[in-house]
Amino acid sequence: MAKLVYSAITSLDGYVADERGNFDWAAPDEEVHRFVNAEERPIGTYLYGRRMYETMVYWDRALEQPDQPEFVRDYAQIWQSAGKIVYSSTLQTVSSARTRIERSFDPEAIRKLKATSAQDLSVGGPHIAAEAIRAGLVDEYRQLVAPVIVGGGNRWLPDGVRVDLELVDERRFDNGVVHLRYRRDS
């Protein structure tokens, strides 16, 4: 059975974007980017809300830009080769290959997808991830903590939910970013 992974780059105080919606402080350097590439390579399907999809669809065109470093080109290829499901009641069309729209998040459909997928799944964006967390669907939490406090904004985890976790990996990068990987206790 495939795992559902929730990964995010967050501030030390737990935000994926600040109060103005900015996340420029989260841009990975080459070392972190290469690590993320290795973490994302086994993902077969990305589950996104509309806003996260609109942010990530950049990777569908990233290879068209000249002089991209190899590690950026590698991530673009990883992203393009995976399937994508966008949960949105307003988005009418998608602009990337291997992408479909679902009008509502259905936990039972995700359970079936996990049971039948040969590759792991990733949920991206704190709002759709909150639905998956509340439904008990997320198997792993992968947090890259950036060395910044932003003081407010869009939190990476929802309030009002308790999940017991086991720390299974940690890593510190030269730029001060720390990676934490937790598995849900069985």
One Martini backbone bead per residue (centre of mass of N, CA, C, O) as a GRO file, in nm:
protein
  186
    1MET     BB    1   0.097   0.036   0.021
    2ALA     BB    2   0.065   0.355  -0.002
    3LYS     BB    3   0.179   0.664   0.084
    4LEU     BB    4   0.103   0.964   0.265
    5VAL     BB    5   0.260   1.276   0.205
    6TYR     BB    6   0.370   1.561   0.405
    7SER     BB    7   0.522   1.851   0.266
    8ALA     BB    8   0.731   2.125   0.405
    9ILE     BB    9   0.820   2.462   0.410
   10THR     BB   10   0.915   2.626   0.711
   11SER     BB   11   0.900   2.805   0.967
   12LEU     BB   12   0.973   2.800   1.292
   13ASP     BB   13   0.655   2.900   1.347
   14GLY     BB   14   0.474   2.727   1.116
   15TYR     BB   15   0.501   2.857   0.819
   16VAL     BB   16   0.445   2.882   0.454
   17ALA     BB   17   0.337   3.179   0.494
   18ASP     BB   18   0.289   3.490   0.525
   19GLU     BB   19   0.066   3.751   0.566
   20ARG     BB   20   0.128   3.821   0.240
   21GLY     BB   21   0.211   3.528   0.100
   22ASN     BB   22   0.503   3.488   0.147
   23PHE     BB   23   0.799   3.247   0.044
   24ASP     BB   24   1.102   3.340  -0.017
   25TRP     BB   25   1.238   3.219   0.249
   26ALA     BB   26   1.201   2.903   0.120
   27ALA     BB   27   1.423   2.893  -0.072
   28PRO     BB   28   1.621   2.662  -0.199
   29ASP     BB   29   1.910   2.543  -0.211
   30GLU     BB   30   2.099   2.311  -0.355
   31GLU     BB   31   2.110   2.107  -0.122
   32VAL     BB   32   1.804   2.103  -0.062
   33HIS     BB   33   1.702   2.044  -0.346
   34ARG     BB   34   1.835   1.765  -0.376
   35PHE     BB   35   1.686   1.642  -0.140
   36VAL     BB   36   1.402   1.684  -0.247
   37ASN     BB   37   1.432   1.520  -0.500
   38ALA     BB   38   1.476   1.250  -0.351
   39GLU     BB   39   1.198   1.260  -0.199
   40GLU     BB   40   1.013   1.292  -0.475
   41ARG     BB   41   1.075   1.058  -0.675
   42PRO     BB   42   0.851   0.837  -0.551
   43ILE     BB   43   0.628   1.009  -0.656
   44GLY     BB   44   0.312   0.960  -0.836
   45THR     BB   45   0.114   1.165  -0.664
   46TYR     BB   46  -0.046   1.478  -0.655
   47LEU     BB   47  -0.213   1.670  -0.400
   48TYR     BB   48  -0.420   1.960  -0.466
   49GLY     BB   49  -0.489   2.267  -0.440
   50ARG     BB   50  -0.531   2.540  -0.621
   51ARG     BB   51  -0.300   2.722  -0.511
   52MET     BB   52  -0.074   2.511  -0.525
   53TYR     BB   53  -0.097   2.450  -0.820
   54GLU     BB   54  -0.042   2.744  -0.921
   55THR     BB   55   0.248   2.730  -0.809
   56MET     BB   56   0.355   2.445  -0.935
   57VAL     BB   57   0.312   2.487  -1.253
   58TYR     BB   58   0.587   2.602  -1.317
   59TRP     BB   59   0.724   2.311  -1.366
   60ASP     BB   60   0.605   2.278  -1.661
   61ARG     BB   61   0.816   2.534  -1.768
   62ALA     BB   62   1.116   2.524  -1.658
   63LEU     BB   63   1.266   2.395  -1.918
   64GLU     BB   64   1.232   2.662  -2.103
   65GLN     BB   65   1.448   2.782  -1.936
   66PRO     BB   66   1.741   2.910  -1.944
   67ASP     BB   67   1.999   2.803  -1.740
   68GLN     BB   68   1.929   2.571  -1.570
   69PRO     BB   69   1.994   2.391  -1.329
   70GLU     BB   70   2.010   2.059  -1.281
   71PHE     BB   71   1.833   2.047  -1.014
   72VAL     BB   72   1.591   2.193  -1.148
   73ARG     BB   73   1.546   2.004  -1.386
   74ASP     BB   74   1.496   1.754  -1.215
   75TYR     BB   75   1.240   1.851  -1.072
   76ALA     BB   76   1.071   1.898  -1.322
   77GLN     BB   77   1.071   1.600  -1.408
   78ILE     BB   78   0.940   1.486  -1.159
   79TRP     BB   79   0.676   1.652  -1.172
   80GLN     BB   80   0.588   1.575  -1.467
   81SER     BB   81   0.574   1.249  -1.411
   82ALA     BB   82   0.346   1.310  -1.232
   83GLY     BB   83   0.056   1.300  -1.094
   84LYS     BB   84  -0.250   1.515  -1.076
   85ILE     BB   85  -0.464   1.646  -0.815
   86VAL     BB   86  -0.728   1.886  -0.819
   87TYR     BB   87  -0.892   2.069  -0.562
   88SER     BB   88  -1.185   2.227  -0.711
   89SER     BB   89  -1.469   2.453  -0.757
   90THR     BB   90  -1.328   2.676  -0.979
   91LEU     BB   91  -1.157   2.523  -1.161
   92GLN     BB   92  -1.164   2.457  -1.513
   93THR     BB   93  -0.851   2.428  -1.582
   94VAL     BB   94  -0.552   2.283  -1.693
   95SER     BB   95  -0.175   2.324  -1.766
   96SER     BB   96  -0.108   2.015  -1.720
   97ALA     BB   97   0.003   1.721  -1.729
   98ARG     BB   98  -0.137   1.468  -1.556
   99THR     BB   99  -0.423   1.627  -1.496
  100ARG     BB  100  -0.689   1.663  -1.249
  101ILE     BB  101  -1.021   1.737  -1.150
  102GLU     BB  102  -1.168   1.784  -0.829
  103ARG     BB  103  -1.442   1.912  -0.646
  104SER     BB  104  -1.375   1.707  -0.403
  105PHE     BB  105  -1.279   1.579  -0.100
  106ASP     BB  106  -1.226   1.216  -0.077
  107PRO     BB  107  -1.123   0.997   0.151
  108GLU     BB  108  -1.206   0.725   0.018
  109ALA     BB  109  -1.054   0.771  -0.250
  110ILE     BB  110  -0.773   0.785  -0.114
  111ARG     BB  111  -0.770   0.506   0.007
  112LYS     BB  112  -0.788   0.363  -0.267
  113LEU     BB  113  -0.535   0.488  -0.391
  114LYS     BB  114  -0.337   0.375  -0.183
  115ALA     BB  115  -0.415   0.067  -0.234
  116THR     BB  116  -0.340   0.093  -0.571
  117SER     BB  117  -0.063   0.216  -0.550
  118ALA     BB  118   0.281   0.194  -0.643
  119GLN     BB  119   0.303   0.486  -0.539
  120ASP     BB  120   0.340   0.751  -0.376
  121LEU     BB  121   0.189   1.021  -0.202
  122SER     BB  122   0.112   1.380  -0.221
  123VAL     BB  123   0.041   1.653  -0.009
  124GLY     BB  124  -0.037   1.997  -0.108
  125GLY     BB  125  -0.108   2.207   0.118
  126PRO     BB  126  -0.268   2.306   0.409
  127HIS     BB  127  -0.573   2.265   0.337
  128ILE     BB  128  -0.572   1.978   0.215
  129ALA     BB  129  -0.404   1.853   0.443
  130ALA     BB  130  -0.611   1.895   0.669
  131GLU     BB  131  -0.813   1.693   0.557
  132ALA     BB  132  -0.620   1.447   0.565
  133ILE     BB  133  -0.559   1.461   0.866
  134ARG     BB  134  -0.851   1.443   0.976
  135ALA     BB  135  -0.884   1.152   0.815
  136GLY     BB  136  -0.610   0.980   0.859
  137LEU     BB  137  -0.405   0.974   0.583
  138VAL     BB  138  -0.135   1.054   0.702
  139ASP     BB  139   0.189   0.896   0.730
  140GLU     BB  140   0.380   1.150   0.658
  141TYR     BB  141   0.607   1.401   0.792
  142ARG     BB  142   0.774   1.673   0.612
  143GLN     BB  143   1.009   1.904   0.751
  144LEU     BB  144   1.133   2.222   0.654
  145VAL     BB  145   1.328   2.431   0.853
  146ALA     BB  146   1.356   2.760   0.854
  147PRO     BB  147   1.566   3.038   0.957
  148VAL     BB  148   1.262   3.171   1.044
  149ILE     BB  149   1.047   3.438   1.157
  150VAL     BB  150   0.710   3.560   1.059
  151GLY     BB  151   0.446   3.595   1.273
  152GLY     BB  152   0.257   3.481   1.036
  153GLY     BB  153  -0.020   3.313   0.852
  154ASN     BB  154   0.028   3.003   0.696
  155ARG     BB  155  -0.026   2.715   0.828
  156TRP     BB  156   0.083   2.376   0.815
  157LEU     BB  157  -0.112   2.313   1.058
  158PRO     BB  158  -0.383   2.218   1.217
  159ASP     BB  159  -0.620   2.272   1.429
  160GLY     BB  160  -0.764   2.024   1.644
  161VAL     BB  161  -0.524   1.804   1.610
  162ARG     BB  162  -0.423   1.467   1.687
  163VAL     BB  163  -0.088   1.322   1.636
  164ASP     BB  164   0.104   1.051   1.666
  165LEU     BB  165   0.467   1.040   1.657
  166GLU     BB  166   0.765   0.932   1.475
  167LEU     BB  167   1.096   0.973   1.462
  168VAL     BB  168   1.299   0.883   1.154
  169ASP     BB  169   1.430   1.173   1.072
  170GLU     BB  170   1.733   1.381   1.039
  171ARG     BB  171   1.857   1.712   0.916
  172ARG     BB  172   2.135   1.922   0.852
  173PHE     BB  173   2.209   2.225   0.699
  174ASP     BB  174   2.427   2.475   0.609
  175ASN     BB  175   2.175   2.703   0.603
  176GLY     BB  176   1.986   2.592   0.870
  177VAL     BB  177   1.826   2.374   0.776
  178VAL     BB  178   1.566   2.141   0.889
  179HIS     BB  179   1.499   1.797   0.885
  180LEU     BB  180   1.176   1.630   0.937
  181ARG     BB  181   1.070   1.284   1.001
  182TYR     BB  182   0.741   1.151   1.029
  183ARG     BB  183   0.552   0.890   1.177
  184ARG     BB  184   0.273   0.739   1.222
  185ASP     BB  185   0.132   0.591   1.467
  186SER     BB  186  -0.019   0.267   1.495
   0.00000   0.00000   0.00000
